[in-house]
Coordinates of C-alpha atoms in Angstrom, one line a residue:
X1 CA -7.4 -20.1 -11.7
X2 CA -9.2 -21.1 -14.9
X3 CA -11.0 -18.8 -17.3
X4 CA -14.4 -19.3 -15.6
X5 CA -12.9 -18.5 -12.1
X6 CA -11.2 -15.5 -13.5
X7 CA -14.4 -14.2 -15.0
X8 CA -16.3 -14.8 -11.7
X9 CA -13.4 -13.0 -9.9
X10 CA -13.7 -10.0 -12.1
X11 CA -17.5 -9.9 -11.6
X12 CA -17.1 -10.2 -7.9
X13 CA -14.6 -7.4 -7.7
X14 CA -16.9 -5.2 -9.7
X15 CA -19.8 -5.9 -7.4
X16 CA -17.6 -5.3 -4.3
X17 CA -16.5 -1.9 -5.7
X18 CA -19.9 -0.8 -6.8
X19 CA -22.3 -2.2 -4.2
X20 CA -20.2 -2.8 -1.1
X21 CA -17.3 -0.4 -0.7
X22 CA -19.4 2.8 -0.9
X23 CA -21.4 1.5 2.1
X24 CA -18.7 0.1 4.4
X25 CA -18.6 3.1 6.7
X26 CA -22.4 3.1 6.9
X27 CA -22.4 -0.6 7.7
X28 CA -19.8 -0.2 10.4
X29 CA -20.9 3.1 12.0
X30 CA -24.7 3.1 11.4
X31 CA -25.5 -0.6 11.5
X32 CA -26.6 -0.7 7.9
X33 CA -27.5 -4.2 6.8
X34 CA -25.8 -5.0 3.4
X35 CA -28.6 -7.3 2.1
X36 CA -28.4 -5.9 -1.4
X37 CA -24.8 -7.0 -1.8
X38 CA -25.8 -10.6 -0.9
X39 CA -28.8 -10.5 -3.2
X40 CA -26.6 -9.2 -6.0
X41 CA -24.2 -12.1 -5.6
X42 CA -27.1 -14.4 -6.1
X43 CA -28.5 -12.6 -9.1
X44 CA -25.0 -12.6 -10.7
X45 CA -24.8 -16.4 -10.3
X46 CA -21.8 -16.1 -7.9
X47 CA -23.3 -18.1 -5.0
X48 CA -22.5 -21.8 -4.9
X49 CA -25.2 -23.9 -6.6
X50 CA -26.5 -27.4 -6.2
X51 CA -25.4 -27.9 -9.8
X52 CA -21.8 -27.5 -8.7
X53 CA -19.5 -30.3 -7.4
X54 CA -19.0 -30.5 -3.6
X55 CA -15.4 -29.2 -4.1
X56 CA -16.6 -26.3 -6.3
X57 CA -19.2 -25.4 -3.7
X58 CA -16.7 -25.3 -0.9
X59 CA -13.8 -23.6 -2.7
X60 CA -16.2 -21.1 -4.3
X61 CA -17.7 -20.3 -1.0
X62 CA -14.3 -19.8 0.6
X63 CA -13.2 -17.5 -2.2
X64 CA -16.4 -15.4 -1.9
X65 CA -16.0 -15.0 1.8
X66 CA -12.3 -14.1 1.7
X67 CA -12.7 -11.5 -1.0
X68 CA -15.7 -9.9 0.8
X69 CA -13.8 -9.9 4.1
X70 CA -10.9 -8.0 2.6
X71 CA -13.4 -5.1 2.2
X72 CA -15.8 -5.6 5.1
X73 CA -16.0 -8.5 7.5
X74 CA -19.5 -7.6 8.7
X75 CA -20.7 -8.3 5.2
X76 CA -18.5 -11.4 4.9
X77 CA -20.0 -12.7 8.1
X78 CA -23.5 -12.2 6.7
X79 CA -22.4 -14.1 3.6
X80 CA -21.1 -16.9 5.8
X81 CA -24.5 -17.1 7.6
X82 CA -26.1 -17.4 4.2
X83 CA -23.7 -20.1 2.9
X84 CA -24.3 -22.0 6.1
X85 CA -28.0 -22.0 5.5
X86 CA -27.6 -23.2 2.0
X87 CA -25.4 -26.0 3.2
X88 CA -28.1 -27.2 5.6
X89 CA -30.8 -27.3 2.9
X90 CA -28.5 -28.8 0.3
X91 CA -27.6 -31.7 2.6
X92 CA -31.1 -32.1 4.1
X93 CA -32.4 -34.6 1.6
X94 CA -35.9 -32.9 2.1
X95 CA -37.4 -32.6 -1.5
X96 CA -39.4 -29.6 -0.5
X97 CA -36.5 -27.6 0.8
X98 CA -34.1 -28.7 -1.9
X99 CA -36.5 -28.1 -4.8
X100 CA -38.4 -25.1 -3.6
X101 CA -36.4 -23.1 -1.0
X102 CA -32.7 -23.8 -1.9
X103 CA -33.0 -22.3 -5.4
X104 CA -34.3 -19.1 -3.8
X105 CA -31.2 -19.0 -1.5
X106 CA -28.9 -19.7 -4.4
X107 CA -30.2 -16.9 -6.6
X108 CA -30.5 -14.3 -3.8
X109 CA -34.3 -14.0 -3.8
X110 CA -34.2 -15.3 -0.2
X111 CA -31.5 -14.9 2.4
X112 CA -30.6 -17.3 5.2
X113 CA -29.2 -17.3 8.7
X114 CA -27.8 -19.9 11.0
X115 CA -29.3 -20.5 14.5
X116 CA -26.6 -23.0 15.4
X117 CA -24.5 -21.0 17.8
X118 CA -26.3 -22.4 20.8
X119 CA -26.4 -26.0 19.4
X120 CA -22.7 -26.0 18.6
X121 CA -22.0 -25.1 22.2
X122 CA -24.5 -27.7 23.4
X123 CA -22.6 -30.4 21.5
X124 CA -19.4 -29.4 23.3
X125 CA -21.0 -29.4 26.7
X126 CA -20.9 -25.6 27.1
X127 CA -24.6 -24.8 27.1
X128 CA -28.1 -26.4 27.3
X129 CA -30.2 -26.3 24.2
X130 CA -32.4 -23.2 24.1
X131 CA -35.2 -24.6 22.0
X132 CA -37.7 -27.5 22.7
X133 CA -39.8 -29.3 20.2
X134 CA -43.0 -31.4 20.7
X135 CA -44.2 -33.8 18.0
X136 CA -47.7 -33.1 16.7
X137 CA -49.6 -34.1 13.6
X138 CA -47.7 -33.1 10.4
X139 CA -44.9 -31.3 12.3
X140 CA -43.5 -30.0 15.5
X141 CA -44.3 -27.2 18.0
X142 CA -41.2 -25.3 19.0
X143 CA -40.8 -23.1 22.1
X144 CA -37.8 -21.2 23.6
X145 CA -35.5 -18.3 22.9
X146 CA -32.3 -18.1 20.8
X147 CA -30.2 -15.2 22.2
X148 CA -28.5 -14.3 18.9
X149 CA -29.2 -15.2 15.3
X150 CA -27.7 -13.1 12.5
X151 CA -28.5 -12.3 8.9
X152 CA -32.2 -12.1 9.5
X153 CA -35.0 -10.0 7.9
X154 CA -38.7 -10.2 6.9
X155 CA -38.0 -12.4 3.8
X156 CA -35.3 -14.6 5.4
X157 CA -35.2 -18.0 7.0
X158 CA -32.7 -19.7 9.4
X159 CA -31.7 -23.1 10.7
X160 CA -32.6 -24.3 14.2
X161 CA -32.1 -27.3 16.4
X162 CA -34.6 -28.2 19.1
X163 CA -34.6 -30.9 21.8
X164 CA -37.4 -33.5 21.4
X165 CA -36.4 -35.4 24.5
X166 CA -33.1 -36.3 26.3
X167 CA -32.0 -38.6 23.5
X168 CA -33.2 -36.9 20.3
X169 CA -33.0 -33.5 18.6
X170 CA -34.5 -32.3 15.4
X171 CA -33.3 -29.6 12.9
X172 CA -35.5 -27.4 10.8
X173 CA -35.4 -24.3 8.5
X174 CA -37.8 -21.6 9.8
X175 CA -39.0 -18.5 7.9
X176 CA -38.7 -15.3 9.9
X177 CA -42.4 -14.8 9.1
X178 CA -43.5 -17.9 11.0
X179 CA -46.5 -17.4 13.2
X180 CA -45.5 -17.2 16.9
X181 CA -41.9 -16.2 16.1
X182 CA -40.9 -12.8 17.5
X183 CA -37.6 -11.1 16.5
X184 CA -35.9 -8.4 18.6
X185 CA -33.0 -6.6 17.0
X186 CA -29.6 -6.4 18.9
X187 CA -27.5 -3.4 17.9
X188 CA -25.2 -2.5 20.8
X189 CA -22.1 -4.5 19.8
X190 CA -18.6 -3.2 19.7
X191 CA -18.7 -3.9 16.0
X192 CA -20.7 -5.7 13.3
X193 CA -23.9 -3.9 14.1
X194 CA -24.8 -4.3 10.4
X195 CA -25.1 -8.0 10.8
X196 CA -28.9 -8.0 11.3
X197 CA -28.7 -9.9 14.5
X198 CA -31.8 -10.7 16.5
X199 CA -33.1 -12.4 19.6
X200 CA -35.5 -15.0 18.3
X201 CA -38.4 -16.0 20.6
X202 CA -40.4 -19.1 19.7
X203 CA -43.8 -18.9 21.2
X204 CA -45.4 -22.2 20.2
X205 CA -44.2 -22.0 16.5
X206 CA -45.6 -24.7 14.3
X207 CA -42.8 -26.2 12.2
X208 CA -44.4 -28.4 9.4
X209 CA -42.7 -31.5 8.2
X210 CA -41.8 -29.8 4.9
X211 CA -39.5 -27.4 6.9
X212 CA -37.6 -30.2 8.5
X213 CA -33.9 -30.5 7.7
X214 CA -33.3 -33.6 9.7
X215 CA -35.2 -35.6 12.4
X216 CA -31.8 -36.9 13.6
X217 CA -30.0 -33.6 14.2
X218 CA -27.0 -35.1 16.0
X219 CA -26.0 -37.1 13.0
X220 CA -26.7 -34.2 10.7
X221 CA -24.5 -31.8 12.6
X222 CA -21.7 -34.4 12.5
X223 CA -22.0 -34.4 8.7
X224 CA -22.1 -30.6 8.1
X225 CA -20.0 -29.2 11.0
X226 CA -16.7 -29.1 9.1
X227 CA -18.2 -27.1 6.2
X228 CA -19.8 -24.8 8.8
X229 CA -16.3 -24.2 10.2
X230 CA -14.5 -24.1 6.8
X231 CA -16.6 -21.2 5.6
X232 CA -15.6 -19.2 8.7
X233 CA -11.8 -19.5 8.0
X234 CA -11.7 -17.0 5.1
X235 CA -13.2 -14.3 7.4
X236 CA -9.8 -14.2 9.0
X237 CA -7.9 -14.7 5.8
X238 CA -9.5 -11.6 4.2
X239 CA -9.1 -9.3 7.3
X240 CA -5.5 -10.4 7.7
X241 CA -4.7 -9.7 4.1
X242 CA -6.3 -6.2 4.3
X243 CA -4.3 -5.4 7.4
X244 CA -1.1 -6.4 5.7
X245 CA -1.9 -4.3 2.7
X246 CA -2.5 -1.3 5.0
X247 CA 0.8 -1.8 6.8
X248 CA 2.7 -1.7 3.5
X249 CA 0.9 1.5 2.5
X250 CA 1.8 3.2 5.8
X251 CA 5.4 2.1 6.2
X252 CA 7.0 5.3 4.7
X253 CA 5.3 7.6 7.2
X254 CA 7.3 9.4 10.0
X255 CA 10.7 8.5 8.4
X256 CA 9.7 4.8 8.2
X257 CA 9.9 4.3 12.0
X258 CA 7.3 1.5 11.8
X259 CA 10.2 -0.8 10.8
X260 CA 11.0 -1.1 14.5
X261 CA 7.7 -2.7 15.3
X262 CA 8.2 -6.5 15.9
X263 CA 5.4 -7.7 13.6
X264 CA 6.2 -6.6 10.0
X265 CA 3.9 -7.1 7.0
X266 CA 6.5 -9.4 5.3
X267 CA 6.5 -11.7 8.3
X268 CA 2.7 -11.7 8.6
X269 CA 2.4 -12.4 4.8
X270 CA 4.7 -15.4 5.1
X271 CA 2.6 -16.7 8.0
X272 CA -0.6 -16.1 6.1
X273 CA 0.3 -17.8 2.9
X274 CA 0.5 -21.5 4.1
X275 CA -2.7 -21.0 6.1
X276 CA -4.5 -19.8 3.0
X277 CA -3.1 -22.7 1.0
X278 CA -4.4 -25.1 3.6
X279 CA -7.8 -23.5 3.5
X280 CA -8.1 -24.0 -0.2
X281 CA -6.7 -27.4 -0.1
X282 CA -9.3 -28.4 2.5
X283 CA -12.0 -26.8 0.4
X284 CA -11.0 -28.6 -2.8
X285 CA -10.4 -31.9 -1.2
X286 CA -12.1 -35.0 -2.6
X287 CA -12.9 -35.9 1.0
X288 CA -16.3 -34.4 1.6
X289 CA -16.8 -33.0 4.1
X290 CA -13.3 -31.9 5.1
X291 CA -11.7 -33.7 8.0
X292 CA -13.0 -32.1 11.2
X293 CA -9.8 -31.9 13.2
X294 CA -8.1 -30.2 10.3
X295 CA -10.8 -27.6 10.1
X296 CA -10.7 -27.0 13.9
X297 CA -6.9 -26.5 13.9
X298 CA -6.9 -24.2 10.9
X299 CA -9.8 -22.0 12.1
X300 CA -7.9 -21.5 15.4
X301 CA -4.5 -20.7 13.7
X302 CA -6.1 -18.3 11.3
X303 CA -7.9 -16.5 14.1
X304 CA -4.7 -16.0 16.2
X305 CA -2.9 -14.7 13.1
X306 CA -5.8 -12.3 12.4
X307 CA -5.5 -10.9 15.9
X308 CA -1.8 -10.4 15.5
X309 CA -2.3 -8.7 12.1
X310 CA -4.9 -6.2 13.2
X311 CA -2.9 -5.3 16.3
X312 CA 0.2 -4.7 14.1
X313 CA -2.0 -2.7 11.7
X314 CA -3.0 -0.3 14.5
X315 CA 0.6 0.2 15.5
X316 CA 1.9 0.7 12.0
X317 CA -0.8 3.2 11.1
X318 CA -0.4 5.1 14.4
X319 CA -2.6 8.0 15.3
X320 CA -4.9 7.9 12.2
X321 CA -5.8 4.3 13.1
X322 CA -7.2 5.5 16.4
X323 CA -10.0 7.5 14.7
X324 CA -13.4 5.8 15.3
X325 CA -14.2 5.2 11.6
X326 CA -10.7 4.3 10.4
X327 CA -10.2 1.1 8.5
X328 CA -7.6 -0.3 11.0
X329 CA -9.9 0.3 14.0
X330 CA -12.8 -1.4 12.1
X331 CA -10.6 -4.4 11.4
X332 CA -9.6 -4.5 15.0
X333 CA -13.2 -4.8 16.1
X334 CA -13.9 -7.3 13.3
X335 CA -11.1 -9.5 14.5
X336 CA -12.4 -9.5 18.1
X337 CA -15.7 -10.6 16.8
X338 CA -14.1 -13.4 14.9
X339 CA -12.4 -14.5 18.1
X340 CA -15.8 -14.7 19.8
X341 CA -17.8 -16.2 16.9
X342 CA -19.0 -19.7 17.6
X343 CA -16.9 -21.7 18.0
X344 CA -14.9 -19.1 20.0
X345 CA -11.2 -19.3 20.7
X346 CA -11.8 -20.9 24.1
X347 CA -14.3 -23.3 22.5
X348 CA -11.7 -24.2 19.7
X349 CA -9.0 -24.7 22.3
X350 CA -11.3 -27.1 24.2
X351 CA -11.9 -29.0 21.0
X352 CA -8.2 -29.1 20.2
X353 CA -7.5 -30.4 23.7
X354 CA -10.1 -33.2 23.1
X355 CA -8.4 -34.0 19.8
X356 CA -5.1 -34.4 21.7
X357 CA -6.7 -37.0 23.9
X358 CA -8.1 -38.8 20.9
X359 CA -11.6 -37.6 21.0
X360 CA -13.8 -35.9 18.4
X361 CA -16.0 -33.5 20.4
X362 CA -17.9 -30.7 18.6

């Protein structure tokens, strides 16, 4: 880590301790949305910027998500949503979005979400597209309903993909304030109720040309999908590391009988380290974007390790972990969210099976 990275790391840790950690229980138990933390990252200049190299953008984003996930994966997930949105705009080639909207996302004045859960499943043959678009003068009219889009609010925007016809799809960035767009909050999840997740109903929303990310969405998704996936991987890295640290702290309790549990922190730490190294190697690769198959395999391996780690964390901590607001129980719920975050484990396993047969499905 160079001096600049060290300075950024110190500043990030200070913001985590001051702005995030005092609110973690409120985020987890009361569904508090940690927007101020995300905005502060932007004000502090910690969010990746279009002035950075592609490798710096990816490695910096991975580091931000991992450090945040060590403290709170709900907040790290919100950060992932925001980084995904910045990726869409940065790669769009649309001068209006790049020059006028992207800087607002990078400095935290505006926050972004990703409405690509349904499209990613569509590209793997798991679902039909939820949104439809009709070409009109100077833009498109979009109708349909997205069942879950996270990291949304009044001054936010998010990416969407809509079907124009059987052979063509378009992608746009839509402000939450768009006329005809109705948001209904979802807050009955097992965990991550602070993720600001909404049902998004498009009732003839006019999407002007200046909001368009790509009029060839299929090709655009193929270009950004590995970055979309790469920024998810540190969600698991951070939660796994936090679970390991907790196991070390609890090992002396009850005459150290946790040493009889099969999964020990040393073993999990040994399994985590090479995965973490692979993540940062992918992020800093000169090959931009990272190779898709590598990202798929790593995302799957990290998720399985995270599930192992949080299960072991619950067992090592014992009775205190079973309290509703304990850190181990929060991490357990966070890990099950990660397993069901698009692409889910079953979706990833399908993609890995396609890889084994020589295909490249999304």
